[in-house]
CSV table of N, CA and C and ligand atoms in Angstrom, one decimal:
chain,number,residue,atom,x,y,z
A,1,MET,N,74.3,56.5,-14.5
A,1,MET,CA,74.1,57.5,-15.7
A,1,MET,C,72.3,57.5,-15.7
A,2,ALA,N,72.1,58.7,-16.3
A,2,ALA,CA,70.3,58.7,-16.4
A,2,ALA,C,70.1,57.7,-17.4
A,3,GLU,N,68.7,57.6,-17.2
A,3,GLU,CA,67.9,56.6,-18.1
A,3,GLU,C,67.9,57.0,-19.5
A,4,GLN,N,68.1,56.2,-20.5
A,4,GLN,CA,67.9,56.6,-21.9
A,4,GLN,C,67.0,55.5,-22.7
A,5,THR,N,66.5,56.1,-23.7
A,5,THR,CA,65.5,55.3,-24.5
A,5,THR,C,66.0,55.3,-26.0
A,6,PHE,N,65.6,54.4,-26.7
A,6,PHE,CA,65.9,54.4,-28.0
A,6,PHE,C,64.6,54.6,-28.8
A,7,ILE,N,64.2,56.0,-29.4
A,7,ILE,CA,63.2,56.2,-30.1
A,7,ILE,C,63.1,56.3,-31.7
A,8,MET,N,62.6,55.8,-32.4
A,8,MET,CA,62.7,55.8,-34.0
A,8,MET,C,61.6,56.1,-34.7
A,9,ILE,N,61.4,57.5,-35.4
A,9,ILE,CA,60.4,57.7,-36.3
A,9,ILE,C,60.6,56.7,-37.5
A,10,LYS,N,59.4,55.9,-37.9
A,10,LYS,CA,59.5,54.8,-39.0
A,10,LYS,C,59.2,55.7,-40.2
A,11,PRO,N,59.5,54.9,-41.4
A,11,PRO,CA,59.5,55.7,-42.6
A,11,PRO,C,58.2,56.4,-42.7
A,12,ASP,N,57.0,55.9,-42.5
A,12,ASP,CA,55.8,56.5,-42.7
A,12,ASP,C,55.7,58.0,-41.7
A,13,GLY,N,56.3,58.1,-40.7
A,13,GLY,CA,56.4,59.0,-39.9
A,13,GLY,C,57.2,60.5,-40.5
A,14,VAL,N,58.4,59.8,-41.4
A,14,VAL,CA,59.2,60.7,-42.1
A,14,VAL,C,58.4,61.3,-43.4
A,15,GLN,N,57.7,60.2,-44.0
A,15,GLN,CA,57.1,60.6,-45.2
A,15,GLN,C,55.9,61.5,-45.1
A,16,ARG,N,55.3,61.5,-43.7
A,16,ARG,CA,53.9,62.1,-43.5
A,16,ARG,C,54.3,63.9,-42.8
A,17,GLY,N,55.6,63.6,-42.6
A,17,GLY,CA,56.1,65.2,-42.2
A,17,GLY,C,55.9,65.3,-40.8
A,18,LEU,N,56.2,64.2,-39.9
A,18,LEU,CA,55.8,64.2,-38.5
A,18,LEU,C,56.8,64.2,-37.7
A,19,VAL,N,58.1,64.4,-38.1
A,19,VAL,CA,59.4,64.5,-37.5
A,19,VAL,C,59.2,65.5,-36.5
A,20,GLY,N,59.1,66.7,-36.8
A,20,GLY,CA,58.9,68.1,-35.9
A,20,GLY,C,58.1,67.8,-34.8
A,21,GLU,N,56.8,67.4,-35.2
A,21,GLU,CA,55.7,67.1,-34.3
A,21,GLU,C,56.2,66.2,-33.0
A,22,ILE,N,57.0,65.2,-33.5
A,22,ILE,CA,57.2,64.0,-32.5
A,22,ILE,C,58.4,64.6,-31.9
A,23,ILE,N,59.3,65.1,-32.4
A,23,ILE,CA,60.7,65.8,-31.5
A,23,ILE,C,60.0,66.8,-30.7
A,24,SER,N,59.1,67.6,-30.8
A,24,SER,CA,58.4,68.6,-29.9
A,24,SER,C,57.8,68.0,-28.7
A,25,ARG,N,57.0,67.0,-29.0
A,25,ARG,CA,56.3,66.2,-27.6
A,25,ARG,C,57.3,65.8,-26.9
A,26,PHE,N,58.4,65.3,-27.2
A,26,PHE,CA,59.6,64.6,-26.3
A,26,PHE,C,60.2,65.9,-25.5
A,27,GLU,N,60.4,67.0,-26.4
A,27,GLU,CA,61.1,68.0,-25.7
A,27,GLU,C,60.4,68.7,-24.8
A,28,LYS,N,59.2,69.2,-25.3
A,28,LYS,CA,58.1,69.9,-24.3
A,28,LYS,C,58.0,68.9,-23.1
A,29,LYS,N,58.1,67.5,-23.1
A,29,LYS,CA,57.9,66.9,-21.8
A,29,LYS,C,58.9,67.2,-20.9
A,30,GLY,N,60.1,67.4,-21.4
A,30,GLY,CA,61.1,67.7,-20.5
A,30,GLY,C,62.5,66.8,-20.6
A,31,PHE,N,62.1,65.8,-21.9
A,31,PHE,CA,63.2,64.9,-22.0
A,31,PHE,C,64.5,65.6,-22.8
A,32,TYR,N,65.6,64.9,-22.6
A,32,TYR,CA,66.6,65.6,-23.6
A,32,TYR,C,67.1,64.7,-24.6
A,33,LEU,N,67.1,65.5,-25.9
A,33,LEU,CA,67.7,64.8,-27.1
A,33,LEU,C,69.1,64.3,-27.0
A,34,LYS,N,69.5,63.2,-27.0
A,34,LYS,CA,71.2,62.8,-27.0
A,34,LYS,C,71.7,62.2,-28.1
A,35,GLY,N,70.7,61.9,-28.9
A,35,GLY,CA,71.1,61.4,-30.3
A,35,GLY,C,70.2,61.5,-31.5
A,36,LEU,N,70.6,61.8,-32.4
A,36,LEU,CA,69.9,62.1,-33.6
A,36,LEU,C,70.4,61.7,-35.0
A,37,LYS,N,69.7,61.0,-35.8
A,37,LYS,CA,70.1,61.0,-37.1
A,37,LYS,C,69.0,60.2,-38.4
A,38,LEU,N,68.9,60.8,-39.6
A,38,LEU,CA,68.3,60.4,-40.4
A,38,LEU,C,69.1,59.0,-41.2
A,39,ILE,N,68.4,58.0,-41.3
A,39,ILE,CA,69.1,57.0,-41.9
A,39,ILE,C,68.3,55.9,-42.5
A,40,THR,N,68.8,55.4,-43.4
A,40,THR,CA,68.1,54.3,-44.2
A,40,THR,C,68.9,52.8,-43.8
A,41,VAL,N,68.0,52.1,-43.4
A,41,VAL,CA,68.7,50.8,-42.8
A,41,VAL,C,68.7,49.6,-43.9
A,42,ASP,N,69.7,48.9,-44.1
A,42,ASP,CA,69.3,47.6,-44.8
A,42,ASP,C,68.7,46.4,-44.2
A,43,ARG,N,68.5,45.5,-44.9
A,43,ARG,CA,67.6,44.3,-44.5
A,43,ARG,C,68.1,43.6,-42.9
A,44,PRO,N,69.5,43.3,-43.2
A,44,PRO,CA,70.1,42.8,-42.3
A,44,PRO,C,70.2,43.6,-41.0
A,45,PHE,N,70.3,44.7,-41.1
A,45,PHE,CA,70.1,45.5,-39.8
A,45,PHE,C,69.0,45.6,-39.2
A,46,ALA,N,67.8,45.9,-40.0
A,46,ALA,CA,66.3,45.7,-39.7
A,46,ALA,C,65.9,44.4,-39.0
A,47,GLU,N,66.6,43.5,-39.6
A,47,GLU,CA,66.3,41.9,-39.1
A,47,GLU,C,66.9,41.9,-37.6
A,48,LYS,N,68.0,42.6,-37.3
A,48,LYS,CA,68.7,42.4,-36.0
A,48,LYS,C,67.9,43.4,-35.0
A,49,HIS,N,67.4,44.3,-35.4
A,49,HIS,CA,66.8,45.5,-34.6
A,49,HIS,C,65.6,44.5,-34.3
A,50,TYR,N,64.8,44.1,-34.9
A,50,TYR,CA,63.6,43.1,-34.7
A,50,TYR,C,63.7,41.7,-34.5
A,51,SER,N,65.1,41.2,-34.0
A,51,SER,CA,65.3,39.8,-34.0
A,51,SER,C,64.5,39.0,-33.1
A,52,ASP,N,63.7,39.8,-32.1
A,52,ASP,CA,63.0,39.1,-31.1
A,52,ASP,C,61.7,38.7,-31.6
A,53,LEU,N,61.3,39.3,-32.9
A,53,LEU,CA,60.1,39.2,-33.5
A,53,LEU,C,60.1,38.1,-34.7
A,54,SER,N,61.2,37.6,-35.0
A,54,SER,CA,61.5,36.9,-36.1
A,54,SER,C,60.9,35.7,-36.4
A,55,ALA,N,60.1,35.4,-35.4
A,55,ALA,CA,59.1,34.2,-35.7
A,55,ALA,C,57.7,34.5,-36.1
A,56,LYS,N,57.5,35.8,-36.0
A,56,LYS,CA,56.1,36.4,-36.0
A,56,LYS,C,55.7,36.1,-37.3
A,57,PRO,N,54.4,36.0,-37.7
A,57,PRO,CA,54.0,36.0,-39.2
A,57,PRO,C,54.2,37.3,-39.8
A,58,PHE,N,54.1,38.4,-39.0
A,58,PHE,CA,54.3,39.9,-39.7
A,58,PHE,C,56.0,40.2,-39.8
A,59,PHE,N,56.5,39.6,-39.4
A,59,PHE,CA,58.0,39.8,-39.4
A,59,PHE,C,58.5,40.5,-40.9
A,60,ASN,N,58.3,39.7,-42.0
A,60,ASN,CA,59.0,40.2,-43.3
A,60,ASN,C,58.3,41.5,-43.6
A,61,GLY,N,57.0,41.6,-43.4
A,61,GLY,CA,56.2,42.9,-43.8
A,61,GLY,C,56.7,44.0,-42.7
A,62,LEU,N,57.2,43.7,-41.6
A,62,LEU,CA,57.7,44.8,-40.7
A,62,LEU,C,59.0,45.1,-41.2
A,63,VAL,N,60.0,44.2,-41.5
A,63,VAL,CA,61.2,44.6,-42.1
A,63,VAL,C,61.0,45.3,-43.5
A,64,GLU,N,60.1,44.8,-44.3
A,64,GLU,CA,60.2,45.5,-45.5
A,64,GLU,C,59.8,47.2,-45.3
A,65,TYR,N,58.9,47.3,-44.4
A,65,TYR,CA,58.3,48.8,-44.1
A,65,TYR,C,59.5,49.5,-43.5
A,66,ILE,N,60.2,48.8,-42.5
A,66,ILE,CA,61.3,49.6,-41.8
A,66,ILE,C,62.3,50.0,-43.0
A,67,ILE,N,62.8,49.5,-44.1
A,67,ILE,CA,63.6,49.5,-44.8
A,67,ILE,C,63.2,50.4,-46.1
A,68,SER,N,61.8,50.7,-46.1
A,68,SER,CA,61.3,51.3,-47.4
A,68,SER,C,61.8,52.7,-47.5
A,69,GLY,N,62.3,53.5,-46.6
A,69,GLY,CA,62.8,54.8,-46.4
A,69,GLY,C,63.5,55.4,-45.4
A,70,PRO,N,63.9,56.4,-45.3
A,70,PRO,CA,64.9,57.2,-44.3
A,70,PRO,C,63.9,57.0,-42.9
A,71,VAL,N,64.5,56.7,-41.8
A,71,VAL,CA,63.9,56.8,-40.6
A,71,VAL,C,64.7,57.7,-39.6
A,72,VAL,N,64.2,58.3,-38.6
A,72,VAL,CA,65.0,59.2,-37.6
A,72,VAL,C,65.1,58.3,-36.3
A,73,ALA,N,66.5,58.0,-36.1
A,73,ALA,CA,66.9,57.2,-34.9
A,73,ALA,C,67.3,58.3,-34.0
A,74,MET,N,66.6,58.2,-32.5
A,74,MET,CA,67.1,58.7,-31.6
A,74,MET,C,67.3,58.2,-30.3
A,75,VAL,N,68.0,59.1,-29.5
A,75,VAL,CA,68.2,58.8,-28.0
A,75,VAL,C,67.9,59.5,-27.3
A,76,TRP,N,66.5,59.5,-26.4
A,76,TRP,CA,66.2,60.6,-25.4
A,76,TRP,C,66.5,60.0,-23.9
A,77,GLU,N,66.8,61.1,-23.2
A,77,GLU,CA,67.2,60.9,-21.7
A,77,GLU,C,66.2,61.6,-20.8
A,78,GLY,N,65.9,61.0,-19.4
A,78,GLY,CA,65.5,61.5,-18.7
A,78,GLY,C,65.0,60.4,-17.6
A,79,LYS,N,64.5,61.0,-16.5
A,79,LYS,CA,63.6,60.0,-15.2
A,79,LYS,C,62.5,59.2,-16.2
A,80,GLY,N,62.5,57.8,-15.9
A,80,GLY,CA,61.4,57.4,-16.4
A,80,GLY,C,61.1,57.2,-17.9
A,81,VAL,N,62.5,57.7,-18.7
A,81,VAL,CA,62.1,57.9,-20.2
A,81,VAL,C,61.6,56.8,-20.9
A,82,VAL,N,62.1,55.7,-20.4
A,82,VAL,CA,61.6,54.4,-21.1
A,82,VAL,C,60.1,54.0,-21.2
A,83,ALA,N,59.6,54.0,-19.8
A,83,ALA,CA,58.0,54.0,-19.8
A,83,ALA,C,57.3,55.0,-20.3
A,84,THR,N,57.9,56.0,-19.8
A,84,THR,CA,57.0,57.4,-20.2
A,84,THR,C,57.1,57.4,-21.9
A,85,GLY,N,58.0,57.2,-22.1
A,85,GLY,CA,58.3,57.3,-23.8
A,85,GLY,C,57.1,56.6,-24.4
A,86,ARG,N,56.8,55.4,-24.0
A,86,ARG,CA,56.0,54.4,-24.5
A,86,ARG,C,54.6,55.0,-24.2
A,87,LYS,N,54.2,55.5,-23.0
A,87,LYS,CA,53.0,56.4,-23.0
A,87,LYS,C,53.0,57.4,-24.0
A,88,LEU,N,53.8,58.2,-24.2
A,88,LEU,CA,53.7,59.3,-25.3
A,88,LEU,C,53.4,58.7,-26.6
A,89,ILE,N,54.0,57.3,-26.8
A,89,ILE,CA,53.8,57.0,-28.2
A,89,ILE,C,52.3,56.1,-28.3
A,90,GLY,N,51.9,55.6,-27.1
A,90,GLY,CA,50.7,54.9,-27.4
A,90,GLY,C,50.6,53.1,-27.6
A,91,ALA,N,49.5,52.7,-27.3
A,91,ALA,CA,49.4,51.1,-27.8
A,91,ALA,C,50.0,50.7,-29.2
A,92,THR,N,50.6,49.7,-29.4
A,92,THR,CA,51.0,49.1,-30.4
A,92,THR,C,50.0,49.6,-31.6
A,93,ASN,N,48.8,48.9,-31.3
A,93,ASN,CA,47.6,49.2,-32.6
A,93,ASN,C,47.1,50.5,-32.4
A,94,PRO,N,47.5,51.4,-33.5
A,94,PRO,CA,47.0,52.7,-33.2
A,94,PRO,C,45.5,53.0,-33.2
A,95,LEU,N,44.3,52.0,-33.3
A,95,LEU,CA,43.1,52.2,-33.1
A,95,LEU,C,42.9,52.0,-31.6
A,96,ALA,N,43.8,51.3,-30.9
A,96,ALA,CA,43.6,51.1,-29.6
A,96,ALA,C,44.4,52.0,-28.5
A,97,SER,N,45.3,53.0,-29.6
A,97,SER,CA,46.0,53.9,-28.9
A,97,SER,C,44.9,55.3,-28.3
A,98,GLU,N,45.3,55.8,-27.0
A,98,GLU,CA,44.4,56.9,-26.7
A,98,GLU,C,44.7,58.2,-27.7
A,99,PRO,N,43.7,58.7,-28.1
A,99,PRO,CA,44.0,60.4,-28.4
A,99,PRO,C,44.8,61.0,-27.2
A,100,GLY,N,45.6,61.8,-27.9
A,100,GLY,CA,46.7,62.6,-27.3
A,100,GLY,C,48.0,61.7,-27.2
A,101,THR,N,48.1,60.5,-27.6
A,101,THR,CA,49.2,59.9,-27.8
A,101,THR,C,49.5,60.0,-29.4
A,102,ILE,N,50.9,59.6,-29.5
A,102,ILE,CA,51.4,59.9,-31.0
A,102,ILE,C,50.7,58.7,-32.0
A,103,ARG,N,50.5,57.8,-31.8
A,103,ARG,CA,50.0,56.7,-32.4
A,103,ARG,C,48.4,56.9,-32.4
A,104,GLY,N,47.9,57.3,-31.2
A,104,GLY,CA,46.5,57.9,-31.2
A,104,GLY,C,46.1,58.9,-32.1
A,105,ASP,N,46.9,59.9,-32.0
A,105,ASP,CA,46.8,61.1,-33.0
A,105,ASP,C,46.9,61.0,-34.4
A,106,PHE,N,47.9,60.0,-34.7
A,106,PHE,CA,48.6,60.1,-36.4
A,106,PHE,C,48.3,58.8,-36.9
A,107,ALA,N,48.1,57.8,-36.4
A,107,ALA,CA,48.1,56.3,-37.1
A,107,ALA,C,46.7,55.5,-37.3
A,108,ILE,N,46.7,54.6,-38.0
A,108,ILE,CA,45.3,53.7,-37.9
A,108,ILE,C,45.8,52.4,-38.1
A,109,ASP,N,46.9,52.0,-39.0
A,109,ASP,CA,47.3,50.6,-39.1
A,109,ASP,C,48.3,50.1,-38.0
A,110,ILE,N,48.3,49.0,-37.4
A,110,ILE,CA,49.4,48.5,-36.7
A,110,ILE,C,50.7,48.4,-37.7
A,111,GLY,N,50.6,48.2,-39.0
A,111,GLY,CA,51.7,48.0,-39.7
A,111,GLY,C,52.2,49.5,-40.3
A,112,ARG,N,51.6,50.7,-39.8
A,112,ARG,CA,52.2,51.9,-40.1
A,112,ARG,C,51.6,52.6,-39.0
A,113,ASN,N,52.7,52.3,-37.9
A,113,ASN,CA,52.3,52.8,-36.5
A,113,ASN,C,53.2,53.9,-36.3
A,114,VAL,N,53.9,54.4,-37.1
A,114,VAL,CA,54.7,55.8,-37.2
A,114,VAL,C,56.0,55.6,-36.3
A,115,ILE,N,56.1,55.2,-35.3
A,115,ILE,CA,57.1,55.3,-34.1
A,115,ILE,C,57.5,54.0,-33.5
A,116,HIS,N,58.8,53.8,-33.0
A,116,HIS,CA,59.1,52.8,-32.1
A,116,HIS,C,59.6,53.4,-31.0
A,117,GLY,N,59.5,52.8,-30.0
A,117,GLY,CA,60.3,53.1,-28.5
A,117,GLY,C,60.6,51.9,-27.7
A,118,SER,N,61.7,51.8,-27.3
A,118,SER,CA,62.4,50.7,-26.7
A,118,SER,C,61.3,50.0,-25.3
A,119,ASP,N,61.1,49.0,-25.2
A,119,ASP,CA,60.0,48.4,-24.3
A,119,ASP,C,60.8,48.3,-22.9
A,120,SER,N,62.1,48.2,-22.8
A,120,SER,CA,62.4,48.1,-21.4
A,120,SER,C,64.1,48.6,-21.1
A,121,VAL,N,64.4,48.9,-20.1
A,121,VAL,CA,65.6,49.6,-20.1
A,121,VAL,C,67.0,48.7,-20.8
A,122,GLU,N,66.6,47.5,-20.5
A,122,GLU,CA,67.6,46.3,-21.1
A,122,GLU,C,67.5,46.6,-22.6
A,123,SER,N,66.2,46.4,-23.1
A,123,SER,CA,66.4,46.6,-24.6
A,123,SER,C,66.7,48.0,-25.2
A,124,ALA,N,66.4,49.1,-24.4
A,124,ALA,CA,66.9,50.3,-24.7
A,124,ALA,C,68.6,50.4,-25.1
A,125,ASN,N,69.2,50.0,-24.1
A,125,ASN,CA,70.7,49.9,-23.8
A,125,ASN,C,71.2,49.0,-25.2
A,126,LYS,N,70.7,48.1,-25.4
A,126,LYS,CA,71.0,47.1,-26.6
A,126,LYS,C,70.5,47.9,-28.0
A,127,GLU,N,69.4,48.6,-28.2
A,127,GLU,CA,69.1,49.1,-29.1
A,127,GLU,C,70.0,50.5,-29.5
A,128,ILE,N,70.2,51.3,-28.3
A,128,ILE,CA,71.2,52.5,-28.3
A,128,ILE,C,72.5,51.9,-29.0
A,129,ALA,N,73.0,50.8,-28.4
A,129,ALA,CA,74.3,50.4,-28.9
A,129,ALA,C,74.3,50.0,-30.2
A,130,LEU,N,73.2,49.4,-31.0
A,130,LEU,CA,73.1,49.1,-32.3
A,130,LEU,C,72.9,50.0,-33.1
A,131,TRP,N,72.1,51.1,-32.8
A,131,TRP,CA,72.0,52.2,-33.7
A,131,TRP,C,73.0,53.3,-33.6
A,132,PHE,N,73.7,53.5,-32.4
A,132,PHE,CA,74.7,54.7,-32.1
A,132,PHE,C,75.8,54.0,-31.6
A,133,PRO,N,76.5,53.2,-32.5
A,133,PRO,CA,77.8,52.6,-32.0
A,133,PRO,C,78.9,53.7,-31.6
A,134,GLU,N,78.7,54.8,-32.0
A,134,GLU,CA,79.6,56.0,-31.6
A,134,GLU,C,79.1,56.6,-30.5
A,135,GLY,N,78.1,56.1,-29.9
A,135,GLY,CA,77.6,56.5,-28.5
A,135,GLY,C,76.9,57.9,-28.5
A,136,PRO,N,76.0,58.1,-27.7
A,136,PRO,CA,74.9,59.1,-27.6
A,136,PRO,C,76.0,60.4,-27.5
A,137,ALA,N,75.4,61.9,-27.8
A,137,ALA,CA,76.2,63.0,-27.5
A,137,ALA,C,76.1,63.0,-25.7
A,138,ASN,N,77.0,63.9,-25.4
A,138,ASN,CA,77.2,64.1,-23.9
A,138,ASN,C,77.2,65.6,-23.8
A,139,TRP,N,76.0,66.1,-23.4
A,139,TRP,CA,75.9,67.4,-23.1
A,139,TRP,C,74.7,67.6,-22.2
A,140,GLN,N,74.6,68.6,-21.2
A,140,GLN,CA,73.8,68.8,-20.2
A,140,GLN,C,73.0,70.2,-20.7
A,141,SER,N,71.7,70.0,-20.2
A,141,SER,CA,70.7,71.0,-20.5
A,141,SER,C,70.7,72.3,-19.1
A,142,SER,N,71.0,73.4,-19.4
A,142,SER,CA,71.0,74.4,-18.4
A,142,SER,C,69.7,74.7,-17.8
A,143,LEU,N,68.6,74.1,-18.3
A,143,LEU,CA,67.2,74.3,-17.7
A,143,LEU,C,66.8,73.1,-16.4
A,144,HIS,N,68.0,72.1,-16.3
A,144,HIS,CA,67.8,71.0,-15.6
A,144,HIS,C,67.2,71.1,-14.4
A,145,SER,N,67.4,72.3,-13.6
A,145,SER,CA,66.7,72.6,-12.2
A,145,SER,C,65.4,73.1,-12.3
A,146,TRP,N,64.9,73.4,-13.5
A,146,TRP,CA,63.4,73.9,-13.8
A,146,TRP,C,62.9,72.7,-14.0
A,147,ILE,N,63.3,71.5,-14.5
A,147,ILE,CA,62.5,70.5,-14.8
A,147,ILE,C,62.6,69.4,-13.8
A,148,TYR,N,63.7,69.4,-12.9
A,148,TYR,CA,63.6,68.3,-11.7
A,148,TYR,C,63.7,69.4,-10.2
A,149,GLU,N,63.3,68.8,-9.4
A,149,GLU,CA,63.3,69.5,-8.2
A,149,GLU,C,64.6,68.8,-7.4
V,201,DGI,O1,56.8,47.8,-29.0
V,201,DGI,P1,55.8,47.9,-30.2
V,201,DGI,O2,56.4,48.6,-31.5
V,201,DGI,O3,54.6,48.8,-29.6
V,201,DGI,O4,55.5,46.7,-30.4
V,201,DGI,P2,56.0,45.3,-30.7
V,201,DGI,O5,57.5,45.3,-30.1
V,201,DGI,O6,55.3,44.2,-30.1
V,201,DGI,O7,56.1,44.9,-32.3
V,201,DGI,C1,56.9,45.6,-33.0
V,201,DGI,C2,56.1,46.2,-34.3
V,201,DGI,O8,55.9,45.1,-35.1
V,201,DGI,C3,54.7,47.1,-33.9
V,201,DGI,O9,55.1,48.3,-34.0
V,201,DGI,C4,54.1,46.8,-35.1
V,201,DGI,C5,54.3,45.5,-35.6
V,201,DGI,N1,53.4,44.5,-35.4
V,201,DGI,C6,53.4,43.8,-34.0
V,201,DGI,N2,52.0,43.3,-33.8
V,201,DGI,C7,51.8,43.1,-35.1
V,201,DGI,C8,52.6,43.9,-36.0
V,201,DGI,N3,52.1,44.0,-37.2
V,201,DGI,C9,51.3,43.5,-37.7
V,201,DGI,N4,51.1,43.5,-39.3
V,201,DGI,N5,50.5,42.5,-37.1
V,201,DGI,C10,50.6,42.2,-36.0
V,201,DGI,O10,50.1,41.7,-35.1
């Protein structure tokens, strides 16, 4: 199966009207949208998503932020989408993110950094299973041979 990643537009991204802009960047790159939903998650769910960070001092604030409003949960597919998705997103701290990246263009504080992207194929598979228990959509783009040689 082609590589997939889990991308989430965080509550600040939704509130600030960045959903279309962010989806557009992934679409224009050539990645395929295989899952999409606007969803407000509860505390246990957010704690599960960020369970690897449970010992961090910012964990509670991070969970509060993620449950503070709806998020846009997505699955994107394509060659190298996990690593390249992280490049489109930019560094964790938006002030260190390059201009041209999503965080570099649209964010300032690390605790309001607009978007999440899986950091490895392994965590992508775990996160997709958590957020899309029904499984991603199954469709093929008719443009495939114009994007891949
Ligand atoms: O994969 P990333 O989202 O780039 O970064 P991560 O998995 O190390 O951390 C997850 C989120 O936790 C990150 O997007 C923002 C938040 N975070 C990480 N480090 C800090 C932090 N929040 C605060 N307030 N302080 C931190 O040092």
